[in-house]
PDB file of C-alpha atoms in Angstrom:
ATOM      1  CA  UNK A  14      -0.036  -0.048   0.022  1.00 59.00           C
ATOM      2  CA  UNK A  15       1.444   3.434  -0.770  1.00 83.00           C
ATOM      3  CA  UNK A  16       1.834   6.377   1.425  1.00 94.00           C
ATOM      4  CA  UNK A  17      -1.106   8.930   1.647  1.00 97.00           C
ATOM      5  CA  UNK A  18       1.002  12.029   1.474  1.00 97.00           C
ATOM      6  CA  UNK A  19       2.286  14.952  -0.707  1.00 98.00           C
ATOM      7  CA  UNK A  20       6.066  14.729  -1.641  1.00 97.00           C
ATOM      8  CA  UNK A  21       6.216  17.839  -3.726  1.00 97.00           C
ATOM      9  CA  UNK A  22       3.905  20.639  -4.328  1.00 96.00           C
ATOM     10  CA  UNK A  23       3.884  23.500  -6.961  1.00 93.00           C
ATOM     11  CA  UNK A  24       1.694  26.447  -7.511  1.00 91.00           C
ATOM     12  CA  UNK A  25       0.709  27.739 -10.877  1.00 88.00           C
ATOM     13  CA  UNK A  26       2.349  31.321 -10.590  1.00 75.00           C
ATOM     14  CA  UNK A  27       1.481  32.340 -14.013  1.00 77.00           C
ATOM     15  CA  UNK A  28      -1.695  34.520 -12.560  1.00 63.00           C
ATOM     16  CA  UNK A  29       0.178  35.889  -9.781  1.00 64.00           C
ATOM     17  CA  UNK A  30       1.431  39.426 -10.827  1.00 56.00           C
ATOM     18  CA  UNK A  31       2.900  40.553  -7.524  1.00 59.00           C
ATOM     19  CA  UNK A  32       3.597  39.148  -3.896  1.00 62.00           C
ATOM     20  CA  UNK A  33       4.887  40.758  -0.989  1.00 73.00           C
ATOM     21  CA  UNK A  34       7.801  39.468   1.395  1.00 79.00           C
ATOM     22  CA  UNK A  35       5.193  38.760   3.975  1.00 76.00           C
ATOM     23  CA  UNK A  36       3.154  36.569   1.537  1.00 77.00           C
ATOM     24  CA  UNK A  37       6.274  34.993   0.052  1.00 80.00           C
ATOM     25  CA  UNK A  38       7.303  34.012   3.568  1.00 83.00           C
ATOM     26  CA  UNK A  39       3.611  32.624   4.369  1.00 81.00           C
ATOM     27  CA  UNK A  40       4.068  30.462   1.185  1.00 85.00           C
ATOM     28  CA  UNK A  41       7.451  29.078   1.951  1.00 89.00           C
ATOM     29  CA  UNK A  42       6.309  28.114   5.531  1.00 90.00           C
ATOM     30  CA  UNK A  43       3.128  26.592   4.026  1.00 91.00           C
ATOM     31  CA  UNK A  44       4.977  24.624   1.662  1.00 94.00           C
ATOM     32  CA  UNK A  45       7.744  23.565   4.052  1.00 95.00           C
ATOM     33  CA  UNK A  46       5.301  22.633   6.867  1.00 94.00           C
ATOM     34  CA  UNK A  47       3.073  20.753   4.341  1.00 95.00           C
ATOM     35  CA  UNK A  48       6.074  18.566   3.213  1.00 96.00           C
ATOM     36  CA  UNK A  49       7.310  17.990   6.573  1.00 95.00           C
ATOM     37  CA  UNK A  50       4.116  16.446   7.558  1.00 95.00           C
ATOM     38  CA  UNK A  51       0.760  15.833   5.960  1.00 97.00           C
ATOM     39  CA  UNK A  52      -2.275  13.395   5.167  1.00 97.00           C
ATOM     40  CA  UNK A  53      -3.106  13.457   1.526  1.00 97.00           C
ATOM     41  CA  UNK A  54      -5.256  10.371   0.367  1.00 97.00           C
ATOM     42  CA  UNK A  55      -7.130  10.978  -3.138  1.00 97.00           C
ATOM     43  CA  UNK A  56      -9.908   8.426  -3.737  1.00 95.00           C
ATOM     44  CA  UNK A  57      -8.860   5.578  -5.742  1.00 94.00           C
ATOM     45  CA  UNK A  58      -5.151   6.563  -5.926  1.00 95.00           C
ATOM     46  CA  UNK A  59      -2.117   5.279  -3.663  1.00 93.00           C
ATOM     47  CA  UNK A  60       0.703   7.648  -2.985  1.00 90.00           C
ATOM     48  CA  UNK A  61       3.066   9.537  -2.260  1.00 97.00           C
ATOM     49  CA  UNK A  62       2.020  12.372  -4.688  1.00 98.00           C
ATOM     50  CA  UNK A  63       3.305  15.326  -6.261  1.00 98.00           C
ATOM     51  CA  UNK A  64       0.652  17.958  -6.970  1.00 97.00           C
ATOM     52  CA  UNK A  65       0.083  21.275  -8.755  1.00 96.00           C
ATOM     53  CA  UNK A  66      -2.337  23.755  -7.511  1.00 94.00           C
ATOM     54  CA  UNK A  67      -3.797  26.020 -10.119  1.00 91.00           C
ATOM     55  CA  UNK A  68      -7.052  28.264 -10.523  1.00 89.00           C
ATOM     56  CA  UNK A  69      -8.740  27.831 -13.733  1.00 87.00           C
ATOM     57  CA  UNK A  70     -12.458  29.492 -14.464  1.00 86.00           C
ATOM     58  CA  UNK A  71     -12.496  30.329 -10.541  1.00 84.00           C
ATOM     59  CA  UNK A  72     -12.194  26.835  -9.643  1.00 91.00           C
ATOM     60  CA  UNK A  73      -9.418  25.206  -7.891  1.00 92.00           C
ATOM     61  CA  UNK A  74      -7.550  22.217  -9.946  1.00 95.00           C
ATOM     62  CA  UNK A  75      -5.383  19.970  -7.892  1.00 96.00           C
ATOM     63  CA  UNK A  76      -3.268  17.987 -10.532  1.00 97.00           C
ATOM     64  CA  UNK A  77      -2.245  14.772  -9.187  1.00 97.00           C
ATOM     65  CA  UNK A  78       0.876  13.038 -10.109  1.00 97.00           C
ATOM     66  CA  UNK A  79       2.694   9.823  -8.770  1.00 96.00           C
ATOM     67  CA  UNK A  80       6.008   9.631  -7.221  1.00 95.00           C
ATOM     68  CA  UNK A  81       7.694   9.486 -10.648  1.00 95.00           C
ATOM     69  CA  UNK A  82       5.655  12.379 -12.173  1.00 95.00           C
ATOM     70  CA  UNK A  83       3.033  10.616 -14.103  1.00 96.00           C
ATOM     71  CA  UNK A  84      -0.150  12.249 -14.290  1.00 96.00           C
ATOM     72  CA  UNK A  85      -2.997  10.453 -12.255  1.00 97.00           C
ATOM     73  CA  UNK A  86      -6.040  12.747 -12.043  1.00 96.00           C
ATOM     74  CA  UNK A  87      -7.038  16.554 -11.569  1.00 97.00           C
ATOM     75  CA  UNK A  88      -9.674  17.194  -9.047  1.00 97.00           C
ATOM     76  CA  UNK A  89     -11.531  20.395  -9.255  1.00 96.00           C
ATOM     77  CA  UNK A  90     -13.479  22.315  -6.562  1.00 95.00           C
ATOM     78  CA  UNK A  91     -15.481  25.665  -7.007  1.00 93.00           C
ATOM     79  CA  UNK A  92     -14.038  28.597  -5.064  1.00 90.00           C
ATOM     80  CA  UNK A  93     -17.100  30.859  -4.752  1.00 92.00           C
ATOM     81  CA  UNK A  94     -17.663  29.305  -1.002  1.00 93.00           C
ATOM     82  CA  UNK A  95     -13.990  30.593  -0.107  1.00 93.00           C
ATOM     83  CA  UNK A  96     -14.490  33.970  -1.492  1.00 91.00           C
ATOM     84  CA  UNK A  97     -15.405  35.634   1.947  1.00 93.00           C
ATOM     85  CA  UNK A  98     -12.889  33.657   3.715  1.00 94.00           C
ATOM     86  CA  UNK A  99      -9.909  34.337   1.308  1.00 91.00           C
ATOM     87  CA  UNK A 100     -10.873  38.274   1.530  1.00 90.00           C
ATOM     88  CA  UNK A 101     -11.167  38.202   5.381  1.00 92.00           C
ATOM     89  CA  UNK A 102      -7.925  36.319   5.521  1.00 89.00           C
ATOM     90  CA  UNK A 103      -5.997  38.644   3.468  1.00 85.00           C
ATOM     91  CA  UNK A 104      -7.344  41.618   5.338  1.00 89.00           C
ATOM     92  CA  UNK A 105      -6.556  39.985   8.815  1.00 89.00           C
ATOM     93  CA  UNK A 106      -3.080  39.116   7.465  1.00 84.00           C
ATOM     94  CA  UNK A 107      -2.623  42.700   6.380  1.00 85.00           C
ATOM     95  CA  UNK A 108      -3.406  43.980   9.807  1.00 88.00           C
ATOM     96  CA  UNK A 109      -1.224  41.307  11.350  1.00 84.00           C
ATOM     97  CA  UNK A 110       1.855  42.335   9.427  1.00 83.00           C
ATOM     98  CA  UNK A 111       1.384  46.028  10.049  1.00 85.00           C
ATOM     99  CA  UNK A 112       1.073  45.052  13.929  1.00 86.00           C
ATOM    100  CA  UNK A 113       4.016  42.949  14.010  1.00 83.00           C
ATOM    101  CA  UNK A 114       6.087  45.963  13.045  1.00 85.00           C
ATOM    102  CA  UNK A 115       4.590  48.508  15.415  1.00 85.00           C
ATOM    103  CA  UNK A 116       1.957  47.226  17.727  1.00 81.00           C
ATOM    104  CA  UNK A 117       1.818  45.844  21.328  1.00 87.00           C
ATOM    105  CA  UNK A 118       2.275  42.351  21.931  1.00 87.00           C
ATOM    106  CA  UNK A 119      -1.273  42.037  23.246  1.00 88.00           C
ATOM    107  CA  UNK A 120      -2.638  43.565  19.951  1.00 86.00           C
ATOM    108  CA  UNK A 121      -0.669  41.227  17.904  1.00 87.00           C
ATOM    109  CA  UNK A 122      -1.910  38.235  19.905  1.00 90.00           C
ATOM    110  CA  UNK A 123      -5.410  39.286  19.474  1.00 90.00           C
ATOM    111  CA  UNK A 124      -5.033  39.799  15.563  1.00 91.00           C
ATOM    112  CA  UNK A 125      -3.222  36.496  15.333  1.00 88.00           C
ATOM    113  CA  UNK A 126      -6.066  34.717  17.040  1.00 93.00           C
ATOM    114  CA  UNK A 127      -8.588  36.122  14.616  1.00 93.00           C
ATOM    115  CA  UNK A 128      -6.206  35.107  11.882  1.00 90.00           C
ATOM    116  CA  UNK A 129      -6.111  31.503  13.172  1.00 92.00           C
ATOM    117  CA  UNK A 130     -10.035  31.470  13.648  1.00 95.00           C
ATOM    118  CA  UNK A 131     -10.372  32.223   9.784  1.00 95.00           C
ATOM    119  CA  UNK A 132      -7.714  29.879   8.809  1.00 92.00           C
ATOM    120  CA  UNK A 133      -9.546  27.186  10.845  1.00 96.00           C
ATOM    121  CA  UNK A 134     -12.677  27.942   9.418  1.00 97.00           C
ATOM    122  CA  UNK A 135     -11.384  27.702   5.840  1.00 96.00           C
ATOM    123  CA  UNK A 136      -9.655  24.339   6.585  1.00 97.00           C
ATOM    124  CA  UNK A 137     -12.937  22.803   8.003  1.00 98.00           C
ATOM    125  CA  UNK A 138     -14.858  24.081   4.639  1.00 97.00           C
ATOM    126  CA  UNK A 139     -11.812  22.671   2.388  1.00 97.00           C
ATOM    127  CA  UNK A 140     -11.982  19.419   4.158  1.00 98.00           C
ATOM    128  CA  UNK A 141     -15.865  19.625   3.597  1.00 97.00           C
ATOM    129  CA  UNK A 142     -15.612  20.255  -0.038  1.00 96.00           C
ATOM    130  CA  UNK A 143     -12.859  17.598  -0.680  1.00 97.00           C
ATOM    131  CA  UNK A 144     -14.959  15.037   1.138  1.00 96.00           C
ATOM    132  CA  UNK A 145     -15.236  11.908  -1.140  1.00 96.00           C
ATOM    133  CA  UNK A 146     -12.554  13.173  -3.455  1.00 97.00           C
ATOM    134  CA  UNK A 147      -9.506  13.539  -1.145  1.00 97.00           C
ATOM    135  CA  UNK A 148      -9.127  12.852   2.380  1.00 97.00           C
ATOM    136  CA  UNK A 149      -6.961  15.474   4.064  1.00 98.00           C
ATOM    137  CA  UNK A 150      -6.265  16.098   7.895  1.00 97.00           C
ATOM    138  CA  UNK A 151      -6.923  19.369   9.584  1.00 97.00           C
ATOM    139  CA  UNK A 152      -3.274  20.869   9.330  1.00 96.00           C
ATOM    140  CA  UNK A 153      -2.980  19.648   5.801  1.00 97.00           C
ATOM    141  CA  UNK A 154      -6.063  21.525   4.908  1.00 97.00           C
ATOM    142  CA  UNK A 155      -4.815  24.678   6.750  1.00 95.00           C
ATOM    143  CA  UNK A 156      -1.633  24.767   4.746  1.00 94.00           C
ATOM    144  CA  UNK A 157      -3.448  24.083   1.502  1.00 96.00           C
ATOM    145  CA  UNK A 158      -5.617  26.970   2.247  1.00 95.00           C
ATOM    146  CA  UNK A 159      -2.708  29.293   2.762  1.00 91.00           C
ATOM    147  CA  UNK A 160      -1.461  28.068  -0.606  1.00 92.00           C
ATOM    148  CA  UNK A 161      -5.038  28.515  -2.243  1.00 91.00           C
ATOM    149  CA  UNK A 162      -4.847  32.222  -0.845  1.00 88.00           C
ATOM    150  CA  UNK A 163      -1.447  32.823  -2.447  1.00 85.00           C
ATOM    151  CA  UNK A 164      -2.788  31.848  -5.814  1.00 84.00           C
ATOM    152  CA  UNK A 165      -5.410  34.703  -5.545  1.00 75.00           C
ATOM    153  CA  UNK A 166      -2.949  37.355  -5.249  1.00 64.00           C
ATOM    154  CA  UNK A 167      -3.295  39.680  -8.235  1.00 53.00           C
ATOM    155  CA  UNK A 168      -1.292  42.881  -7.699  1.00 44.00           C
TER     156      UNK A 168
END
């Protein structure tokens, strides 16, 4: 039996015009943490997996490849249900980055708690949307949501 995990992940950067240093750092951390530990089990496939995340026609496309890079499948999800969460996540992250540079530790902690709450809500929604297609654990869903947000940066 294969390993239900991601061993490599790429983002389709063709539509991303500009990314701040803060967002680039979030992306690097999410990818590092995801590759260090994840649970990712697409229905009908055995891992480990290489994946490409991309947005096409306002849908998330998750291109699945096997360990050797051979194409397996593409799972697509509508992103309309994530619009508010993505918008809220960007807004709270912007507040967080500004607070880290000049605010009190108490204010930073409050903003970070709000950021985590949005992130957690989005992770649960992602797990729900993937149900029956790809089984992921909570931490994997959180990191994937971060990367979905990165794909939505348009400059």
